[in-house]
Structure formats: C-alpha cells, structure tokens
C-alpha cells in the first residue's frame, strides 16, 4: 500500500515463471529442462517450499489456477521439441504457506496429431476446468478449448441401442411402437420431418387417448397430410414450420424427459424397410433436457433463422463400465460463427490418425461445409484411410457435390447403386468418434434448416458406437465400390451434338437406354442441356404424359423429328420442336428458371437426364449426365478434340457407367441411333432362338 516493491530470489535453473495470488500466499510455477516446479511462497517472510513434477522432457510455459471449491491447484504445460502435447497435474498446496505442495495426479491432457500449445487455464473445481490451446493438427493455427467436466450419468447396460437400417428396420419400428411409445407414462414429443404410414400415428393417438401429453412437429410438406389427418383426428396437437423454402428436418423423439430417440430416419415406410439409415436410442435425462428445450423452442413458433436460443450441450454417459462423451448441436446456425457445426466435425476429422468413414444422402460443396471437405482432404493427404459412400441419386453425375471434390483429391468414393436411397448422415473417425444426425452437410442444412447433430466419443474401439458405425459404412463401401458398373437406372447412351457446322440444333438428338428389366414411367423425367438443377439460360423439357421407357430398350429424343427422319429413315420417339404431328412433343418446363432453348455447343456442353420429385416439381435430381469438350460441369469430360461434323459420343457398352463421363464415353464417327422396333426385333429373335433350342433339345432327348 505504500508503493514499496519487495523482491526475493529463488535460486536455481528456471524459465517461463507463472504466478497466482491466493488469500494467504503466492504460488508460482516455472519450467526447467526436465521438470515443472511448483512453489508455495509466504508473502510475510518470502520463504518458499517447492515440489518438482519429474521426469519431463523440455516442458514449457506452465499455467496455474486455483479451485476455491476444493482447495486444489491445477497446472498445465506444453512439452516442446518432443511431441508438442499438453500435460497436466493436480496439486495439493497444503493448509499454510509454509507447507510443501504435493502432486496428487498427473498425466497427458491433449495428445493429437500435430502440435498443441496451452495458452489459458481456469477452473471451478478439480473436476471442472477449461484449457485454451493452440492446435496445429490441420496445418493451420487454430484456437481451441478443452473442457473437463465432472461425473457421468449412469444409463445401464441396455441404456443405448443402435439401429442400422434397412437391416434392423423391422426391429426398429417394433421398438418405437411397442417399447418407446407403448411404455411412455407422461409425455411424448416428436419432431420428425416426414410422415407416411399409419402405425406410428395410430399409436400416438392411442397414447393421447390414454391421457398423455403428445405433441408433434413436422415439416410443412404435402406428403405429411395423411398422417397429420390421423394425428389431429385423434386429438394429437400438431404444428409445422409453415415454410416451403426451408425444412424442419429434425428426426428425434423425447419421452418422459428421460428417453431420446435420435435418427436419420423419417417416419415413412421406405426409411424403415428400403433406405440405408441409422438411429440411436439413449436413456438420459441430460440428453432429454436439451432435446426437450429445442423442441419447446420450436413449439413456440421459432423455426429456422427465427431461433434465438442455443441448446447445444456436452454430457457424459456411463455405459457398460465406460464413459461416453456426447456433444449435441442444433441448427440452423445463422448468426455468429455460421461454420460452428462444420468446424467442430472438421476438427475431429483433421485430428484423426487411422481412419475416417462417411456415408451421406447429400453432401454439397457449399461454403458452410467446406471445413469438413478440407479436413477430409487433409486427413487423406496425411495417410489416413478415408472411405466415403454417397447416395447415387443425390450425388452421382451432379456438380456442386463433395463426392467429386474428394474423387478429384484421390479419396476412395463409392455410390449406393440400388433403386432406393442411402439416407444416412454419419461419420466415424478412428473407430472412437461417431457423428449421427439429421443434418445433411449442406449450407442450407447448416444455416437454414432445423437440424440436430450428435458427436459421440466412445473409447471402445473394438465394438463401441463409433466402431459399429465405421463397420456399417465400411460394409456399404465394400458392397458398392467400383470404378465402373452396370447402371440400375436409365442412362444417356449416345449424344449427337455436332451434326453439322451450322451452329443450329436441328439435327441434334439424344438416345436414352433402360438397362433394367422393368419398364420406367417417364412422367417425372426431364432432359435438358442445362448445367445445374437450379437455373440456367438453356432449356429443360419434360416427357409427355404416359411416356414409358421399356425394359432393356432405347428411346430417342430428337430436336426435330423431320430432320432426324431425313438422315436415319426412321422416326424418333419424341421431339423438342413440333415438326411431325405423329411424333409426341417434349414439353418445356420451369421456364422462369430455365429461360433458354435447347442447343448443344459443338466445342463443349452437357446433357442432363433429370427426375422431379413427386411432391415438388421444382426439386430436381440428376439421374444421369454426359459432358464433353470444354464443359466445366464436372472434371474429366469426354475428349472431343479434333473431331469433324457428324460425330457423336456413345457409351463403350450400353448401360456401363462410372463417376466421370470421360471414362465411359467414346467418339463415334458413325452415329448409330437404335429404333425401338429394332430392339423389339432383337428380343423376338432371342426368344425364338431360345424356343428353337428347347425344341431341338427335346427332340434330341426323344
């Protein structure tokens, strides 16, 4: 108080001193070449006593914090020039300044790939503290925090259940109806985007009639109308997001404030029985508390960017003798760090050392999810085993998709080659970290839609949650991975893009092939020379009502049927301009978005075969695409350099497909459009040959 400065000298080696003041003493930490020294200093006498934490290798920059709750001191430091990890120790300072401090425990706190340096420390107890550190694991300097929290919630050996669909589809539906809902006592809160079918709505009506508080939030989608009628007809309260631009895309149920079902699964039959999905059930009051908070916030009318509460959480579950850490995040994140969810997921990916697995319905290249893509590419470049599986309907042959960024970076990528959907939204890192949620990694998903994400850290790398997720993804990858395959969907087989030097589309045509054994209804199909599914200055055309592509057959869409007949002496199946009254016309659609007309560029362009959603005609899915020459639609276009007029591009084999058009298309100097009657003739000849063979065999045996 009188302005005097008192000094004392501590003899010996030391660097990087750090001191804190307690009510009766000063405590100081410093580093030597092989230890961290902690000292009690009596401000009355300036005497001191020390304890050394040894043996260490080049420790640096110790930090100290004191916990008033339990009277202990925590110290953290960084080992430099060795592993650049962060270490910690808990110190008992003793009851008086003259006591020698003692070490209660010590160990490694943060040990990730790359370097970490501790820079900040605070605590409320030895069980609750926070370390701020710099992390260089992704090659950049990132500021991160590690939070240490106490205790864990015991959930019992049956308190967590994992479901992988469609394998577990029947068991999953039975669990929802006959366990989760049937055993509910007081309250059922369901926030699930899409509903079709009667079993779950009827069970909810039954529980409402039994006196339970039952509330449902769903997306504002016409496809939900039948289920909503059942629910509201039975007295269940139902609301939606009243928004056709964005989605209430959550898929979770909270029962009795203690049970949570979180899934990638909608309440529709295909998601249970046909589509690839994942769900997790957890008995946890902590988890239920935060999910219920998010539900109630939406129930009050706060959807999408109107949300102003953050219900993200961190909780610890004691399950089968091990502690599982669960982080939870809710979207949209349309304020502050809009990349928060993506950055968190990316941090786990970039810190992986062994393997990364991912399976996704749709994964775009939007700015909000670029950190995840960059982290995957970084992990791949560091020798981490990366395997990715994507739904082929939403990703194959579609620009703006992460699948192609990863393919271009050399990652192993597979597409789900079945007629249904890979609807999962999951990651696994090093068999110990799993990400499960409703969130498709897209900018809209992160910043506009109502979504949830769980990041689950399970130390059991043998059969824990993350390991099971990894095994599920790996099995999908092994089933579908191939550099080429026979398509299970209609494909563009041949494109006449350069019929002459006129620059007009008069003699242009496209041949489409159905490689399946089933007729394909073309009612929802479109074709265009557009370069994306949102808007373009070129044209998009729908097939006329009743159009069908027969099994194992070809159809031809010509720009001008009369011009086509002039060259090939037979008529195409459809035409874009009305030149022949006997040939059905394609119908120009969505002209407010696709404002131009068909005209393929001789030097480079693309042709897209598209399917519209039955529930939203403006939601377009690329079924197949052919791109060539100077087109930048995707990488590896068909090389058409040096060709002359009259050439086409054609698949090497009918139905052969691959991620890149340049892999499967060849130049054809003599275009060969196939008339429908030719296919019928081939089929007839084949059948006749089989019959003759059978007759001859029978005669021979006789």
XYZ file of C-alpha atoms in Angstrom:
702
model
C 0.000 0.000 0.000
C 2.981 2.351 0.495
C 4.290 1.808 -3.017
C 7.282 -0.275 -1.943
C 8.359 -3.185 -4.123
C 9.614 -6.263 -2.275
C 11.715 -8.831 -4.107
C 13.060 -12.246 -3.293
C 15.369 -14.530 -5.215
C 14.643 -18.165 -5.996
C 17.941 -19.868 -6.651
C 18.300 -22.446 -9.395
C 17.521 -23.147 -13.034
C 14.213 -21.852 -14.328
C 12.268 -20.222 -17.135
C 8.715 -19.161 -18.004
C 7.562 -18.297 -14.451
C 3.827 -18.007 -13.818
C 2.308 -16.868 -10.504
C -1.135 -16.625 -8.908
C -2.138 -14.990 -5.621
C -4.151 -16.903 -3.026
C -5.594 -15.345 0.122
C -2.566 -16.309 2.234
C 0.247 -16.952 -0.241
C 1.638 -16.654 -3.719
C 2.019 -19.796 -5.797
C 4.470 -19.911 -8.647
C 5.269 -22.401 -11.380
C 8.283 -22.464 -13.659
C 9.963 -24.858 -16.044
C 13.392 -26.441 -16.002
C 14.895 -28.659 -18.675
C 13.307 -31.775 -17.155
C 10.631 -30.666 -14.677
C 7.865 -28.287 -13.706
C 8.464 -26.728 -10.283
C 5.552 -25.577 -8.100
C 6.309 -23.281 -5.159
C 4.406 -22.026 -2.102
C 5.696 -18.527 -1.241
C 4.881 -16.918 2.121
C 4.429 -13.164 1.477
C 5.193 -12.438 5.138
C 8.664 -13.946 5.130
C 9.196 -14.670 1.421
C 10.263 -18.145 2.388
C 9.224 -20.792 -0.094
C 8.937 -24.556 -0.481
C 8.699 -26.467 -3.739
C 7.699 -29.715 -5.375
C 9.012 -30.878 -8.750
C 6.997 -32.770 -11.334
C 9.509 -35.110 -12.979
C 10.828 -36.627 -15.137
C 9.747 -34.468 -18.054
C 11.291 -33.584 -21.400
C 11.580 -29.892 -22.246
C 8.416 -28.636 -20.532
C 7.475 -25.036 -21.258
C 5.091 -22.282 -20.187
C 3.298 -23.749 -17.150
C -0.062 -22.232 -16.190
C -1.737 -22.320 -12.764
C -5.298 -21.983 -11.500
C -6.749 -22.410 -8.002
C -10.077 -24.047 -7.194
C -11.922 -22.427 -4.298
C -14.332 -25.358 -4.242
C -11.830 -27.984 -3.159
C -8.673 -26.003 -2.400
C -6.557 -27.618 -5.100
C -4.299 -26.152 -7.769
C -4.258 -27.268 -11.397
C -1.269 -26.747 -13.649
C -0.887 -27.417 -17.367
C 2.151 -27.104 -19.633
C 3.401 -27.956 -23.109
C 6.255 -30.296 -23.996
C 8.167 -28.650 -26.840
C 10.543 -30.188 -29.368
C 9.207 -33.633 -28.432
C 5.537 -34.360 -29.041
C 4.109 -30.850 -28.512
C 1.343 -32.318 -26.336
C -0.355 -30.651 -23.358
C 0.164 -32.181 -19.892
C -1.486 -31.529 -16.542
C -1.061 -32.073 -12.801
C -3.327 -31.539 -9.800
C -1.508 -30.100 -6.780
C -2.396 -30.046 -3.079
C -0.964 -26.699 -1.877
C -1.247 -27.630 1.818
C -3.051 -25.741 4.559
C -0.485 -22.999 5.166
C 2.045 -21.058 3.068
C 4.901 -22.896 4.738
C 3.633 -26.339 3.687
C 5.360 -28.120 0.861
C 2.927 -28.627 -2.044
C 2.378 -32.193 -3.255
C 1.356 -33.785 -6.557
C -1.975 -35.647 -6.415
C -2.070 -36.806 -10.040
C -0.509 -36.005 -13.385
C -0.840 -37.120 -16.996
C -1.327 -36.249 -20.653
C -4.270 -33.935 -21.270
C -4.213 -33.376 -25.045
C -2.372 -35.694 -27.424
C -3.489 -35.116 -31.006
C -1.853 -35.292 -34.392
C 0.421 -32.296 -34.872
C 1.294 -29.720 -32.213
C -0.732 -28.204 -29.367
C 0.292 -25.377 -27.030
C -1.562 -24.436 -23.824
C -2.287 -20.703 -23.524
C -5.094 -20.279 -20.981
C -6.469 -22.051 -17.899
C -9.349 -21.553 -15.470
C -11.384 -23.787 -13.154
C -14.194 -24.013 -10.622
C -13.036 -27.353 -9.185
C -10.611 -30.150 -9.965
C -13.476 -31.747 -11.883
C -14.468 -28.631 -13.815
C -11.856 -26.695 -15.714
C -11.099 -25.258 -19.108
C -7.870 -25.111 -21.091
C -7.482 -22.820 -24.089
C -4.809 -24.008 -26.503
C -3.443 -23.534 -29.983
C -3.807 -26.513 -32.288
C -1.735 -27.039 -35.427
C -3.061 -30.519 -36.322
C -4.559 -29.379 -39.634
C -1.506 -27.377 -40.653
C -3.061 -24.101 -39.522
C -3.043 -22.284 -36.193
C -6.459 -22.847 -34.584
C -7.561 -21.660 -31.155
C -9.482 -24.370 -29.287
C -10.696 -25.159 -25.808
C -10.812 -28.374 -23.802
C -13.485 -28.537 -21.122
C -13.163 -31.012 -18.263
C -16.475 -31.725 -16.515
C -17.389 -33.956 -13.569
C -19.203 -37.235 -13.211
C -21.321 -39.085 -15.755
C -24.921 -40.192 -15.949
C -25.368 -43.934 -15.493
C -27.715 -45.337 -18.130
C -27.496 -49.085 -17.528
C -26.293 -51.835 -19.819
C -29.422 -51.533 -22.004
C -29.475 -47.739 -21.970
C -28.101 -47.304 -25.500
C -29.332 -49.042 -28.639
C -28.012 -48.660 -32.181
C -30.049 -49.470 -35.280
C -28.733 -49.809 -38.829
C -31.444 -49.853 -41.455
C -32.829 -51.487 -43.517
C -31.137 -54.455 -41.795
C -32.723 -53.565 -38.440
C -35.808 -51.912 -39.915
C -38.384 -54.338 -38.547
C -36.799 -54.353 -35.078
C -36.525 -50.558 -35.108
C -40.188 -49.994 -35.946
C -41.196 -52.575 -33.337
C -39.025 -50.800 -30.737
C -40.630 -47.425 -31.471
C -44.203 -48.685 -31.333
C -44.054 -51.412 -28.694
C -41.369 -50.081 -26.358
C -40.614 -46.375 -26.658
C -44.197 -45.206 -27.242
C -46.039 -48.059 -25.549
C -44.148 -47.585 -22.273
C -44.427 -43.789 -22.213
C -46.071 -42.630 -18.982
C -46.496 -38.868 -19.207
C -45.217 -37.142 -22.328
C -44.224 -37.804 -25.947
C -42.575 -35.053 -28.003
C -41.842 -35.977 -31.631
C -40.016 -33.667 -34.042
C -39.806 -35.696 -37.244
C -39.760 -34.155 -40.708
C -41.726 -36.602 -42.860
C -44.574 -38.981 -42.040
C -46.214 -41.645 -44.186
C -47.978 -44.741 -42.926
C -50.409 -45.381 -40.088
C -48.711 -47.476 -37.399
C -46.867 -44.710 -35.530
C -49.640 -42.077 -35.882
C -52.196 -44.580 -34.576
C -50.002 -45.427 -31.573
C -49.625 -41.722 -30.754
C -53.400 -41.294 -30.952
C -53.763 -44.254 -28.600
C -51.372 -42.698 -26.065
C -53.159 -39.349 -26.341
C -56.443 -41.092 -25.563
C -54.763 -42.637 -22.510
C -54.165 -39.131 -21.130
C -50.551 -38.477 -22.134
C -49.299 -35.121 -23.367
C -48.498 -35.852 -27.025
C -47.103 -33.174 -29.329
C -45.803 -33.499 -32.899
C -43.738 -31.112 -35.022
C -43.376 -31.930 -38.717
C -42.236 -30.260 -41.901
C -44.666 -28.205 -43.945
C -44.834 -30.838 -46.687
C -47.852 -32.045 -48.623
C -46.570 -35.601 -48.188
C -47.439 -35.409 -44.464
C -51.142 -34.725 -44.992
C -52.479 -38.261 -44.438
C -50.509 -38.839 -41.230
C -51.426 -35.387 -39.974
C -55.120 -36.114 -40.518
C -54.832 -39.265 -38.395
C -52.988 -37.430 -35.615
C -55.229 -34.381 -35.461
C -58.317 -36.530 -35.865
C -57.233 -38.363 -32.719
C -56.661 -35.194 -30.723
C -52.866 -35.014 -31.046
C -51.531 -31.463 -31.283
C -49.531 -30.967 -34.490
C -47.664 -27.942 -35.826
C -45.332 -27.428 -38.775
C -42.738 -24.841 -39.731
C -45.086 -23.122 -42.229
C -42.179 -22.627 -44.605
C -41.769 -24.073 -48.086
C -38.276 -22.637 -48.641
C -36.527 -24.460 -45.786
C -37.151 -27.661 -43.843
C -37.998 -28.655 -40.317
C -35.656 -31.569 -40.910
C -35.203 -32.942 -37.366
C -35.807 -36.614 -36.595
C -35.961 -37.034 -32.809
C -38.407 -38.152 -30.124
C -38.269 -37.333 -26.398
C -40.281 -39.486 -23.981
C -40.925 -38.705 -20.303
C -37.970 -36.278 -20.127
C -35.633 -39.258 -19.872
C -35.563 -41.184 -23.163
C -34.303 -39.880 -26.513
C -34.519 -41.412 -29.966
C -32.292 -39.591 -32.472
C -32.130 -40.777 -36.061
C -31.546 -40.142 -39.729
C -34.877 -41.931 -40.230
C -38.174 -40.289 -41.134
C -41.427 -41.974 -40.163
C -42.037 -43.334 -43.658
C -42.115 -46.951 -44.771
C -39.197 -46.728 -47.209
C -36.899 -45.373 -44.490
C -37.638 -48.426 -42.341
C -37.582 -51.135 -44.997
C -35.554 -49.974 -48.011
C -33.296 -46.983 -47.368
C -29.931 -47.001 -45.590
C -30.374 -45.192 -42.261
C -29.023 -45.044 -38.724
C -30.714 -44.424 -35.374
C -29.571 -44.287 -31.758
C -31.660 -44.576 -28.603
C -30.256 -43.226 -25.323
C -31.787 -43.273 -21.842
C -30.502 -39.974 -20.494
C -32.177 -37.194 -18.542
C -29.389 -34.814 -19.528
C -29.803 -35.549 -23.227
C -33.591 -35.346 -22.930
C -33.322 -31.961 -21.196
C -31.566 -30.340 -24.148
C -33.641 -32.034 -26.857
C -36.804 -31.028 -24.993
C -35.530 -27.456 -24.812
C -35.049 -27.421 -28.590
C -38.496 -28.953 -29.113
C -40.203 -26.374 -26.890
C -38.379 -23.529 -28.634
C -39.794 -24.696 -31.978
C -43.199 -25.390 -30.421
C -43.302 -21.697 -29.509
C -43.027 -20.907 -33.227
C -39.275 -20.392 -33.510
C -38.155 -22.181 -36.651
C -35.170 -21.725 -38.937
C -33.487 -18.330 -38.586
C -36.102 -17.135 -36.069
C -34.423 -19.211 -33.364
C -32.688 -17.230 -30.638
C -31.890 -19.939 -28.055
C -28.832 -22.190 -28.242
C -29.425 -25.658 -26.804
C -26.052 -27.134 -27.693
C -24.643 -29.326 -24.947
C -21.897 -31.586 -23.655
C -22.791 -34.550 -21.463
C -21.210 -37.751 -20.166
C -22.873 -41.165 -20.176
C -21.681 -44.123 -18.088
C -22.498 -47.128 -20.242
C -21.302 -50.696 -19.701
C -18.438 -49.558 -17.493
C -17.076 -46.842 -19.768
C -17.737 -43.111 -20.053
C -19.110 -41.923 -23.394
C -18.954 -38.208 -24.190
C -21.769 -36.718 -26.268
C -21.738 -33.264 -27.822
C -25.022 -32.002 -29.239
C -25.665 -29.156 -31.664
C -28.850 -27.766 -33.154
C -29.189 -25.892 -36.413
C -29.643 -23.516 -38.034
C -26.560 -21.589 -37.099
C -27.364 -18.325 -38.890
C -25.524 -15.968 -36.565
C -22.027 -15.621 -35.128
C -19.827 -18.480 -36.288
C -22.066 -19.897 -39.004
C -19.494 -22.629 -39.618
C -19.570 -23.775 -35.990
C -21.071 -27.220 -36.553
C -18.905 -27.846 -39.617
C -15.800 -26.650 -37.774
C -16.442 -28.996 -34.857
C -16.887 -32.001 -37.153
C -13.835 -30.923 -39.166
C -11.695 -30.716 -36.027
C -12.312 -34.390 -35.264
C -11.631 -35.404 -38.862
C -8.392 -33.419 -39.115
C -7.248 -34.895 -35.781
C -7.804 -38.477 -36.933
C -4.753 -40.700 -37.255
C -6.090 -44.028 -38.518
C -9.356 -43.940 -40.463
C -12.265 -41.748 -41.497
C -15.577 -43.150 -42.721
C -18.600 -41.230 -44.007
C -21.942 -42.113 -45.576
C -24.260 -39.358 -46.791
C -27.511 -38.772 -48.623
C -26.421 -35.387 -49.947
C -23.148 -33.575 -49.280
C -22.578 -30.341 -51.179
C -19.588 -28.058 -51.627
C -21.267 -25.001 -50.078
C -19.181 -22.544 -48.070
C -20.698 -23.581 -44.736
C -19.450 -27.180 -45.066
C -16.133 -26.543 -46.806
C -14.238 -27.021 -43.499
C -15.400 -30.656 -43.459
C -14.269 -31.277 -47.038
C -10.906 -29.628 -46.365
C -10.456 -31.738 -43.222
C -11.173 -34.957 -45.141
C -8.675 -33.997 -47.835
C -6.125 -33.100 -45.142
C -6.613 -36.458 -43.416
C -6.240 -38.247 -46.747
C -3.011 -36.365 -47.512
C -1.634 -37.448 -44.116
C -2.119 -41.124 -44.874
C -5.412 -41.596 -43.033
C -7.583 -44.322 -44.584
C -10.613 -42.435 -45.952
C -13.653 -44.242 -47.347
C -16.830 -42.424 -48.378
C -20.205 -43.685 -49.595
C -22.803 -41.404 -51.166
C -26.361 -41.856 -52.340
C -26.129 -42.120 -56.107
C -29.430 -40.333 -56.771
C -28.348 -37.155 -54.982
C -24.618 -37.100 -55.753
C -23.595 -39.086 -58.830
C -23.233 -37.027 -62.029
C -24.169 -33.892 -60.081
C -21.979 -30.828 -59.823
C -21.574 -28.989 -56.539
C -21.168 -32.262 -54.639
C -18.403 -33.148 -52.177
C -18.115 -36.606 -53.741
C -16.390 -35.111 -56.771
C -14.053 -32.892 -54.741
C -12.991 -35.994 -52.829
C -12.664 -38.076 -56.000
C -10.528 -35.365 -57.573
C -8.365 -35.421 -54.421
C -7.812 -39.172 -54.782
C -10.126 -40.361 -51.996
C -11.915 -43.708 -52.199
C -15.554 -42.929 -53.032
C -18.464 -45.298 -53.647
C -22.047 -44.652 -54.734
C -25.014 -46.684 -53.479
C -26.077 -48.488 -56.625
C -29.564 -49.605 -55.662
C -33.016 -48.324 -56.579
C -33.673 -46.860 -53.130
C -31.789 -44.228 -51.105
C -28.727 -44.137 -48.927
C -30.332 -41.732 -46.461
C -27.687 -41.832 -43.715
C -25.855 -38.740 -42.426
C -22.973 -40.261 -40.468
C -19.207 -40.075 -39.884
C -16.753 -42.187 -37.907
C -13.181 -41.255 -37.010
C -10.539 -43.667 -35.676
C -13.297 -46.058 -34.522
C -13.799 -43.860 -31.433
C -15.736 -40.797 -32.659
C -19.114 -41.013 -34.401
C -21.311 -38.284 -35.863
C -25.024 -39.067 -36.206
C -27.741 -36.576 -37.025
C -30.461 -35.277 -39.276
C -28.024 -32.811 -40.855
C -27.065 -33.245 -44.478
C -23.756 -31.383 -44.902
C -25.070 -28.500 -46.994
C -25.077 -24.744 -46.492
C -28.873 -24.777 -46.288
C -28.756 -27.563 -43.712
C -26.284 -25.707 -41.512
C -27.689 -22.174 -41.808
C -31.419 -22.514 -42.602
C -32.967 -25.900 -41.742
C -33.945 -27.184 -38.305
C -31.458 -29.983 -37.630
C -29.558 -31.761 -34.873
C -26.082 -33.326 -34.724
C -24.636 -35.679 -32.105
C -20.876 -36.181 -31.815
C -20.282 -39.316 -29.767
C -16.863 -40.161 -28.331
C -16.701 -43.786 -27.238
C -13.334 -45.152 -26.012
C -14.269 -48.717 -27.002
C -12.576 -49.036 -30.397
C -13.431 -52.751 -30.596
C -17.226 -52.769 -30.507
C -18.254 -49.311 -29.353
C -20.691 -46.932 -31.007
C -18.174 -45.350 -33.385
C -16.714 -48.735 -34.296
C -20.164 -50.084 -35.185
C -20.861 -47.003 -37.300
C -17.494 -47.439 -39.025
C -18.195 -51.111 -39.731
C -21.616 -50.257 -41.192
C -20.106 -47.665 -43.535
C -17.233 -49.962 -44.493
C -19.693 -52.736 -45.381
C -21.626 -50.319 -47.615
C -18.392 -49.161 -49.227
C -17.214 -52.711 -49.903
C -20.592 -53.590 -51.389
C -20.784 -50.670 -53.803
C -17.245 -49.550 -54.579
C -16.296 -49.959 -58.232
C -14.596 -47.853 -60.880
C -17.274 -48.843 -63.427
C -20.590 -50.648 -63.124
C -23.799 -51.540 -64.942
C -26.382 -48.862 -64.215
C -29.585 -49.677 -62.340
C -31.226 -46.524 -63.724
C -31.822 -45.042 -67.195
C -28.731 -43.568 -68.847
C -27.866 -41.293 -71.731
C -26.403 -43.728 -74.247
C -25.489 -41.543 -77.225
C -25.465 -37.819 -77.992
C -25.377 -36.288 -81.459
C -24.005 -32.874 -80.512
C -22.112 -31.904 -83.701
C -24.277 -32.867 -86.686
C -23.008 -30.039 -88.917
C -21.285 -26.668 -88.898
C -24.486 -24.628 -88.886
C -24.429 -23.976 -85.142
C -28.143 -24.817 -85.009
C -29.680 -27.767 -83.119
C -31.857 -29.016 -85.995
C -30.134 -32.385 -86.411
C -29.202 -32.948 -82.746
C -30.564 -35.922 -80.825
C -30.078 -37.927 -77.631
C -30.513 -41.656 -77.143
C -31.581 -42.942 -73.704
C -31.244 -46.568 -72.596
C -33.024 -48.536 -69.871
C -30.605 -51.242 -68.636
C -33.108 -52.678 -66.139
C -35.652 -55.457 -66.512
C -38.547 -53.159 -65.630
C -40.384 -50.537 -67.667
C -39.717 -46.993 -66.446
C -42.525 -44.455 -66.224
C -41.090 -41.211 -67.622
C -43.799 -38.943 -66.195
C -41.395 -37.241 -63.774
C -38.336 -37.331 -66.059
C -36.816 -34.294 -67.750
C -33.981 -33.722 -70.204
C -32.022 -30.562 -70.859
C -28.727 -29.014 -71.859
C -28.651 -27.126 -68.554
C -25.553 -27.111 -66.338
C -27.269 -27.235 -62.920
C -30.660 -28.063 -61.398
C -31.455 -24.580 -60.084
C -31.443 -22.140 -63.007
C -29.776 -21.671 -66.369
C -30.119 -19.803 -69.652
C -30.771 -23.058 -71.530
C -33.826 -25.295 -71.764
C -35.424 -28.069 -69.698
C -38.030 -30.403 -71.208
C -40.467 -32.935 -69.732
C -41.641 -36.119 -71.399
C -45.299 -36.103 -72.430
C -47.899 -37.728 -70.207
C -47.901 -41.521 -70.480
C -44.324 -41.769 -71.767
C -42.630 -45.072 -70.896
C -39.101 -46.380 -71.415
C -39.464 -50.161 -71.850
C -37.132 -52.593 -70.111
C -33.766 -53.132 -71.839
C -34.783 -50.679 -74.551
C -33.773 -47.393 -76.159
C -35.698 -44.221 -76.923
C -34.566 -41.245 -78.971
C -35.316 -37.606 -78.266
C -34.610 -35.565 -81.403
C -34.642 -31.829 -81.668
C -36.501 -32.036 -84.989
C -38.225 -35.321 -85.893
C -38.459 -34.497 -89.606
C -34.751 -33.696 -89.814
C -33.930 -36.889 -87.916
C -36.060 -38.955 -90.332
C -34.309 -37.307 -93.258
C -30.949 -38.692 -92.064
C -31.830 -42.053 -90.486
C -35.000 -43.098 -92.309
C -36.996 -43.789 -89.138
C -38.753 -41.535 -86.675
C -37.548 -40.740 -83.157
C -39.729 -41.401 -80.129
C -40.016 -37.734 -79.127
C -39.061 -34.336 -80.495
C -38.405 -30.926 -78.970
C -39.876 -28.790 -81.770
C -43.188 -29.627 -83.413
C -42.143 -30.774 -86.890
C -44.063 -34.058 -87.196
C -47.609 -34.491 -85.840
C -47.050 -38.249 -85.445
C -44.119 -37.784 -83.019
C -45.002 -36.711 -79.443
C -43.527 -33.397 -78.346
C -41.379 -32.815 -75.293
C -42.852 -30.130 -73.015
C -40.790 -27.137 -71.951
C -40.989 -26.703 -68.155
C -39.884 -24.320 -65.398
C -39.307 -21.562 -67.924
C -38.903 -18.981 -65.152
C -35.755 -20.828 -64.033
C -34.528 -22.336 -67.288
C -35.011 -19.468 -69.648
C -33.334 -20.615 -72.872
C -33.770 -23.269 -75.538
C -32.028 -26.492 -76.469
C -28.823 -26.007 -78.456
C -25.715 -28.104 -77.792
C -22.395 -26.323 -78.164
C -20.115 -28.110 -80.631
C -16.978 -27.462 -78.577
C -18.354 -28.469 -75.188
C -21.625 -28.813 -73.301
C -23.623 -31.182 -71.120
C -26.852 -33.168 -71.347
C -28.706 -33.961 -68.131
C -31.356 -36.621 -67.584
C -33.343 -35.458 -64.570
C -36.157 -36.701 -62.359
C -38.500 -34.353 -60.491
C -39.799 -35.087 -57.001
C -43.424 -36.313 -56.962
C -44.048 -33.874 -54.096
C -42.263 -30.832 -55.518
C -41.860 -30.462 -59.309
C -39.079 -27.911 -58.782
C -36.936 -30.322 -56.741
C -34.784 -31.896 -59.454
C -32.454 -34.888 -59.188
C -29.812 -35.673 -61.805
C -30.256 -39.316 -62.841
C -27.505 -39.303 -65.471
C -25.318 -36.815 -67.303
C -22.988 -36.646 -70.285
C -20.492 -33.794 -70.528
C -17.856 -33.275 -73.173
C -15.202 -30.990 -74.586
C -14.809 -27.634 -72.863
C -17.662 -28.284 -70.416
C -16.769 -27.492 -66.808
C -19.832 -29.285 -65.445
C -17.536 -31.816 -63.741
C -13.948 -32.875 -64.262
C -12.869 -35.473 -66.854
C -15.252 -34.614 -69.713
C -15.346 -36.691 -72.896
C -12.426 -35.548 -75.055
C -13.831 -34.383 -78.397
C -10.770 -32.558 -79.675
C -10.096 -32.828 -83.389
C -13.419 -34.394 -84.416
C -15.355 -33.459 -87.532
C -19.018 -32.737 -88.077
C -21.329 -35.721 -87.958
C -19.623 -37.400 -84.983
C -21.371 -38.361 -81.748
C -20.312 -39.557 -78.310
C -21.538 -43.011 -77.267
C -21.049 -45.306 -74.286
C -18.480 -48.056 -74.723
C -21.165 -50.522 -73.618
C -24.872 -49.919 -73.198
C -25.571 -49.295 -69.506
C -21.897 -49.022 -68.487
C -21.430 -46.165 -66.029
C -18.740 -44.505 -63.911
C -18.297 -41.298 -61.902
C -16.839 -39.479 -64.927
C -18.263 -39.226 -68.450
C -14.745 -39.355 -69.879
C -14.356 -42.888 -68.528
C -17.299 -44.499 -70.336
C -17.986 -42.442 -73.477
C -16.124 -42.811 -76.765
C -16.214 -40.861 -80.011
C -18.359 -42.394 -82.733
C -17.628 -41.426 -86.329
C -20.746 -43.257 -87.489
C -23.617 -42.460 -85.089
C -25.959 -45.379 -84.518
C -29.362 -44.392 -83.130
C -31.368 -47.552 -82.497
C -35.058 -47.623 -83.480
C -37.483 -49.066 -80.932
C -38.714 -51.697 -83.378
C -35.116 -52.931 -83.761
C -34.964 -53.657 -80.041
C -38.298 -55.447 -80.252
C -36.977 -57.472 -83.199
C -33.833 -58.436 -81.279
C -35.954 -59.541 -78.330
C -38.237 -61.525 -80.662
C -35.274 -63.216 -82.349
C -33.736 -64.033 -78.956
C -36.979 -65.553 -77.689
C -37.384 -67.524 -80.913
C -33.830 -68.825 -80.624
C -34.488 -69.995 -77.073
C -37.685 -71.768 -78.159
C -35.939 -73.473 -81.085
C -33.101 -74.580 -78.796
C -35.544 -76.070 -76.299
C -37.434 -77.887 -79.070
C -34.223 -79.304 -80.515
C -33.096 -80.457 -77.074
C -36.430 -82.143 -76.525
C -36.274 -83.818 -79.962
C -32.718 -84.939 -79.303
C -33.655 -86.468 -75.959
C -36.637 -88.177 -77.534
